[in-house]
Coordinates of C-alpha atoms in Angstrom, one line a residue:
M30 CA -53.0 9.9 36.3
N31 CA -54.5 12.2 38.9
P32 CA -55.5 10.6 42.1
P33 CA -59.2 10.0 42.1
Y34 CA -59.9 11.3 45.5
G35 CA -57.9 14.5 45.2
P36 CA -54.6 15.7 46.5
P37 CA -53.2 14.5 50.0
S38 CA -54.5 16.2 53.2
G39 CA -53.1 16.4 56.8
G40 CA -49.7 16.5 58.0
P41 CA -46.9 14.7 57.7
A42 CA -39.4 -23.2 63.2
G43 CA -42.8 -24.5 63.8
I44 CA -44.5 -26.5 61.0
A45 CA -48.1 -25.7 59.9
A46 CA -50.3 -26.8 57.1
P47 CA -49.0 -25.7 53.7
E48 CA -50.5 -22.6 52.1
P49 CA -52.7 -23.2 49.2
R50 CA -50.9 -22.7 45.9
A51 CA -52.2 -22.1 42.3
P52 CA -51.4 -25.1 40.1
G53 CA -48.3 -25.0 38.1
V54 CA -44.6 -26.2 38.5
P55 CA -44.0 -26.7 42.2
A56 CA -41.9 -23.7 43.8
E57 CA -39.2 -26.2 45.1
T58 CA -38.7 -27.5 41.5
R59 CA -38.5 -24.1 39.9
A60 CA -36.2 -23.0 42.8
A61 CA -33.8 -26.0 41.9
S62 CA -33.5 -24.9 38.3
A63 CA -33.0 -21.2 38.9
P64 CA -30.0 -20.2 41.0
P65 CA -30.6 -17.4 43.6
A66 CA -29.0 -14.0 43.0
A67 CA -27.6 -14.3 46.5
E68 CA -27.5 -16.6 49.5
R69 CA -26.9 -16.3 53.2
R70 CA -26.5 -18.8 56.1
W71 CA -27.1 -17.3 59.6
R72 CA -27.1 -19.1 62.9
P73 CA -29.2 -17.2 65.5
E74 CA -28.3 -17.2 69.1
G75 CA -31.0 -19.1 71.1
S76 CA -34.2 -20.6 70.0
L77 CA -35.9 -19.3 66.9
D78 CA -39.2 -20.4 65.5
V79 CA -39.2 -19.0 62.0
L80 CA -42.8 -19.5 61.4
L81 CA -44.2 -18.0 64.5
T82 CA -41.8 -15.0 63.9
L83 CA -42.6 -14.4 60.4
R84 CA -46.5 -15.1 60.6
P85 CA -47.6 -11.6 61.5
H86 CA -46.5 -10.6 58.0
R87 CA -49.0 -13.0 56.4
R88 CA -52.3 -11.5 55.6
G89 CA -54.5 -14.5 55.5
G90 CA -54.5 -17.5 53.1
G91 CA -53.5 -16.6 49.5
D92 CA -51.6 -13.5 50.6
P93 CA -49.8 -12.7 47.3
T94 CA -46.7 -11.6 49.2
W95 CA -46.3 -14.6 51.6
R96 CA -46.3 -18.3 50.9
R97 CA -45.2 -21.5 52.8
T98 CA -44.2 -24.3 50.7
P99 CA -44.6 -28.1 51.5
D100 CA -40.8 -28.3 52.1
G101 CA -41.4 -25.9 55.1
A102 CA -39.7 -22.8 53.5
I103 CA -41.3 -19.5 53.8
W104 CA -41.3 -17.2 50.8
R105 CA -41.9 -13.4 51.1
T106 CA -41.7 -10.6 48.6
C107 CA -40.7 -7.0 49.5
R108 CA -40.2 -3.7 48.0
T109 CA -36.9 -2.8 49.3
P110 CA -35.2 0.6 49.1
D111 CA -33.2 -1.0 46.3
G112 CA -36.2 -2.4 44.2
P113 CA -38.3 -5.6 44.4
G114 CA -37.1 -8.6 45.9
T115 CA -38.0 -12.3 46.7
L116 CA -36.8 -14.0 49.9
R117 CA -36.8 -17.7 50.6
V118 CA -36.2 -18.7 54.3
G119 CA -35.6 -22.2 55.6
A120 CA -34.0 -23.8 58.6
R121 CA -31.8 -26.9 59.1
G122 CA -30.0 -28.0 62.1
G123 CA -30.2 -24.7 64.0
E124 CA -29.1 -22.6 60.9
I125 CA -31.2 -20.4 58.8
L126 CA -30.6 -20.9 55.1
A127 CA -31.8 -17.8 53.0
S128 CA -31.9 -17.2 49.2
A129 CA -33.0 -14.1 47.5
W130 CA -33.7 -12.8 44.0
G131 CA -34.3 -9.5 42.2
R132 CA -32.8 -6.0 42.7
G133 CA -33.7 -6.0 46.4
A134 CA -31.7 -9.4 47.1
P135 CA -28.7 -7.9 48.9
W136 CA -30.8 -5.7 51.1
L137 CA -33.1 -8.8 51.9
L138 CA -30.2 -10.8 53.0
E139 CA -28.4 -8.0 54.8
T140 CA -31.6 -7.4 57.0
L141 CA -32.3 -11.0 57.6
P142 CA -31.3 -11.1 61.1
S143 CA -33.5 -8.1 62.0
L144 CA -36.4 -9.7 60.2
L145 CA -36.0 -12.9 62.2
G146 CA -35.8 -10.9 65.5
A147 CA -32.1 -10.8 66.3
D148 CA -32.6 -7.4 67.7
D149 CA -35.4 -8.4 69.9
D150 CA -34.3 -7.6 73.4
V151 CA -36.2 -9.5 76.1
A152 CA -34.3 -7.7 78.9
G153 CA -36.8 -6.8 81.6
F154 CA -39.4 -9.2 80.5
T155 CA -40.6 -11.2 83.4
P156 CA -43.6 -13.4 82.8
G157 CA -45.1 -13.2 86.2
H158 CA -48.6 -14.4 85.4
G159 CA -49.0 -18.2 85.1
V160 CA -50.6 -18.2 81.7
V161 CA -48.1 -15.8 80.3
R162 CA -45.2 -17.8 81.9
D163 CA -46.7 -21.1 80.5
A164 CA -46.9 -19.6 76.9
A165 CA -43.4 -18.3 77.0
R166 CA -42.1 -21.6 78.1
R167 CA -44.0 -23.5 75.3
H168 CA -43.0 -20.9 72.6
P169 CA -39.3 -20.0 73.3
G170 CA -38.7 -19.5 69.7
L171 CA -41.1 -16.5 69.3
R172 CA -39.3 -13.3 68.3
I173 CA -40.6 -9.9 67.4
G174 CA -38.8 -9.2 64.2
R175 CA -38.8 -5.9 62.0
T176 CA -39.2 -5.5 58.3
S177 CA -38.1 -2.0 58.3
R178 CA -40.7 -1.3 55.6
V179 CA -43.5 1.0 56.9
L180 CA -45.9 1.3 53.9
E181 CA -46.1 -2.5 53.5
A182 CA -47.4 -2.8 57.0
L183 CA -49.5 0.3 56.7
V184 CA -51.7 -0.5 53.8
P185 CA -53.1 -3.9 55.0
A186 CA -53.6 -2.4 58.5
V187 CA -55.6 0.4 57.0
L188 CA -57.7 -2.1 55.0
E189 CA -58.5 -4.0 58.3
Q190 CA -59.8 -0.9 60.1
K191 CA -63.3 -1.5 61.4
V192 CA -64.2 -4.4 59.0
V193 CA -64.5 -8.3 59.3
L194 CA -60.9 -9.6 58.8
E195 CA -61.7 -11.7 55.7
E196 CA -63.2 -8.6 54.0
A197 CA -60.0 -6.8 54.5
R198 CA -57.8 -9.7 53.4
R199 CA -59.9 -10.1 50.2
A200 CA -59.4 -6.4 49.4
W201 CA -55.6 -6.8 50.0
R202 CA -55.4 -9.9 47.8
W203 CA -57.3 -8.2 45.0
L204 CA -55.2 -5.1 45.1
V205 CA -51.7 -6.5 45.3
S206 CA -52.7 -9.3 42.8
R207 CA -53.7 -6.6 40.4
Y208 CA -51.2 -3.9 40.9
G209 CA -48.3 -5.7 42.3
E210 CA -45.5 -6.9 39.8
P211 CA -44.6 -10.5 39.5
A212 CA -42.2 -11.8 42.2
P213 CA -38.4 -12.0 40.9
G214 CA -37.0 -15.5 40.8
P215 CA -38.7 -18.7 41.0
A216 CA -41.2 -17.7 43.7
P217 CA -44.5 -19.9 43.9
E218 CA -46.9 -19.1 41.4
G219 CA -49.2 -16.0 42.0
M220 CA -46.8 -14.2 44.2
R221 CA -46.5 -10.4 43.7
V222 CA -44.4 -7.6 45.0
F223 CA -46.0 -4.8 47.2
P224 CA -46.8 -2.0 44.7
A225 CA -44.7 1.3 44.9
P226 CA -46.2 4.3 46.6
E227 CA -46.9 6.1 43.3
V228 CA -49.0 3.1 42.1
W229 CA -51.1 3.2 45.3
R230 CA -51.6 6.9 44.7
S231 CA -52.9 6.2 41.2
I232 CA -55.4 3.4 41.8
P233 CA -58.7 4.6 40.3
A234 CA -62.0 4.9 42.6
W235 CA -63.6 2.0 40.6
D236 CA -61.0 -0.5 41.5
W237 CA -61.0 0.2 45.2
H238 CA -64.7 -0.5 44.9
R239 CA -64.1 -3.7 42.9
A240 CA -61.5 -4.7 45.7
G241 CA -64.2 -4.1 48.4
A242 CA -62.6 -1.0 50.1
E243 CA -64.9 1.9 50.5
A244 CA -63.8 5.7 49.9
V245 CA -62.6 6.3 53.4
R246 CA -59.9 3.4 53.6
A247 CA -59.0 4.2 50.0
K248 CA -58.4 7.9 50.9
T249 CA -56.4 7.0 53.8
V250 CA -54.1 4.7 52.0
M251 CA -53.7 7.1 49.1
N252 CA -52.9 10.0 51.3
A253 CA -50.3 7.9 53.3
A254 CA -48.7 6.9 50.1
W255 CA -47.9 10.6 49.4
H256 CA -46.0 10.7 52.7
A257 CA -44.3 7.4 52.2
E258 CA -40.7 8.8 52.1
K259 CA -41.0 10.6 55.4
L260 CA -42.7 7.6 57.0
E261 CA -40.0 5.2 55.8
A262 CA -37.3 7.5 57.1
A263 CA -38.6 7.6 60.7
A264 CA -35.7 7.0 63.1
G265 CA -37.6 5.0 65.6
S266 CA -41.0 3.6 66.6
A267 CA -41.9 6.7 68.8
E268 CA -41.2 9.0 65.7
L269 CA -43.1 6.9 63.5
D270 CA -46.1 6.9 65.8
R271 CA -46.3 10.7 65.8
L272 CA -45.9 10.7 62.0
L273 CA -48.6 8.2 61.4
R274 CA -51.0 9.5 63.9
A275 CA -50.8 13.1 62.3
L276 CA -52.2 11.6 59.0
P277 CA -56.0 11.5 58.6
G278 CA -57.6 8.1 59.2
I279 CA -54.7 6.7 61.3
G280 CA -55.2 6.2 65.1
V281 CA -53.6 4.3 67.8
W282 CA -54.6 1.0 66.6
T283 CA -53.3 1.4 63.0
S284 CA -50.0 2.9 64.3
A285 CA -49.4 -0.1 66.7
E286 CA -50.3 -2.7 64.2
V287 CA -47.7 -1.0 61.9
R288 CA -44.9 -0.5 64.4
Q289 CA -45.2 -4.0 65.5
R290 CA -44.1 -5.3 62.1
S291 CA -42.0 -2.5 60.7
H292 CA -40.0 -1.6 63.8
G293 CA -40.4 -4.8 65.8
D294 CA -41.8 -2.6 68.7
P295 CA -42.5 -5.2 71.6
D296 CA -44.6 -2.6 73.5
A297 CA -47.0 -1.4 70.8
V298 CA -50.4 -2.3 72.1
S299 CA -53.3 -2.5 69.7
V300 CA -55.6 -0.4 71.6
G301 CA -59.0 -0.3 70.0
D302 CA -58.8 -4.1 68.7
Y303 CA -62.0 -6.1 68.6
H304 CA -60.5 -9.1 70.3
L305 CA -57.5 -8.2 72.2
P306 CA -59.1 -6.7 75.5
S307 CA -61.3 -9.8 75.9
L308 CA -58.4 -12.2 75.3
V309 CA -56.2 -10.4 77.9
G310 CA -59.0 -10.1 80.3
W311 CA -60.2 -13.5 80.1
S312 CA -56.7 -15.0 80.1
L313 CA -55.4 -13.0 83.1
T314 CA -58.5 -12.7 85.2
G315 CA -61.2 -15.0 83.8
R316 CA -63.3 -12.0 82.9
R317 CA -64.0 -9.9 79.9
T318 CA -62.5 -6.3 79.9
D319 CA -62.3 -3.3 77.8
D320 CA -59.3 -1.2 76.5
A321 CA -58.9 0.6 79.8
G322 CA -58.9 -2.7 81.8
M323 CA -56.5 -4.2 79.3
L324 CA -53.8 -1.5 79.7
R325 CA -54.2 -1.9 83.5
L326 CA -53.6 -5.6 83.2
L327 CA -50.7 -5.2 80.9
A328 CA -49.0 -2.4 82.8
P329 CA -46.7 -4.7 84.8
Y330 CA -45.3 -5.7 81.3
R331 CA -44.6 -2.2 80.1
G332 CA -42.0 -2.4 77.5
H333 CA -43.3 -6.0 76.4
R334 CA -47.0 -5.4 76.2
H335 CA -47.2 -6.5 72.5
R336 CA -45.2 -9.6 73.2
V337 CA -47.5 -10.5 76.0
G338 CA -50.4 -10.2 73.5
R339 CA -48.7 -12.4 71.1
L340 CA -48.3 -15.0 73.8
L341 CA -51.6 -14.9 74.9
A342 CA -52.8 -15.3 71.4
L343 CA -50.7 -18.5 71.4
G344 CA -51.6 -19.9 74.9
G345 CA -54.2 -17.6 76.4
E346 CA -57.8 -18.5 77.0
R347 CA -60.5 -16.9 74.8
P348 CA -63.8 -16.0 76.2
P349 CA -67.0 -18.0 74.9
A350 CA -68.3 -16.5 71.8
R351 CA -71.7 -14.6 72.1
G352 CA -74.0 -13.3 69.8
P353 CA -73.8 -13.8 65.8
R354 CA -70.6 -13.4 64.0
A355 CA -70.2 -10.1 62.0
R356 CA -71.3 -10.2 58.4
I357 CA -68.8 -9.9 55.6
R358 CA -69.9 -7.0 53.5
D359 CA -69.5 -6.9 49.8
Y360 CA -69.5 -3.4 48.2
R361 CA -68.7 -4.6 44.7
S362 CA -72.3 -5.1 43.6
F363 CA -73.5 -1.8 44.8

């Protein structure tokens, strides 16, 4: 099928409430009756909060690629370099217990430590401000992990550009549920694997419309999918930033949101974010600020500016709300 928008252009272990699940056989029951393709036990050095570390990869309630079951385990699907895979991560007595299914199972277990922040280097991070220091003290298990999968972070980031978050998450749920393949193994009902690049390139215009994503974001995703191989091969965060920002429709905010997840970049600041400048300004000075002011306030934390943003999101102070909330748009009836 030809791409409906034409050829590509441009250059290259806390506990939270359980996720809602569709009715059916409980995941833990099915897991007990279906042996995993592979298992791994891993003991991290230092404190690790699995939920806080993996939460950035969850795109709202009902995300087809991410679930948390009542037993506390986190399930995640991934399109690995070897194919689709399902990963179940649990923790017991300071040890991580992981099981995986599908062709991507060996890769998922091999990269498990990186996903959980084993490569996260906090050297040079000094939480000087009292609010940052207190948040770091209360959340010692927060780590910045890396998925090593670029397109899986890029598509939802593009969908979140300049829209109400729930609008973007609705589009993500619809597209992945429709075009993603069923998760391998005994995953919770309704889980799907992120579609392959060629699938994203072939989604017709009417289905983007049905998902609630207008043509601009659809074109950006489809064009990026044409360059997926080069993006996935980026050697580091700086190179990926250059490649991403050379593509139409991808700027500094989208690049940062991707690199935080795919490369575990603790310094990738989401400049242009609707909420982050106010959160940083109010937490550190008691006043709202803009992007330029936020960057000045975060300058002492260079190398760890995204880490500080995460900590402030957990323990900072948010400014009082003002004005009506943005309205969720619905293109599907147009």
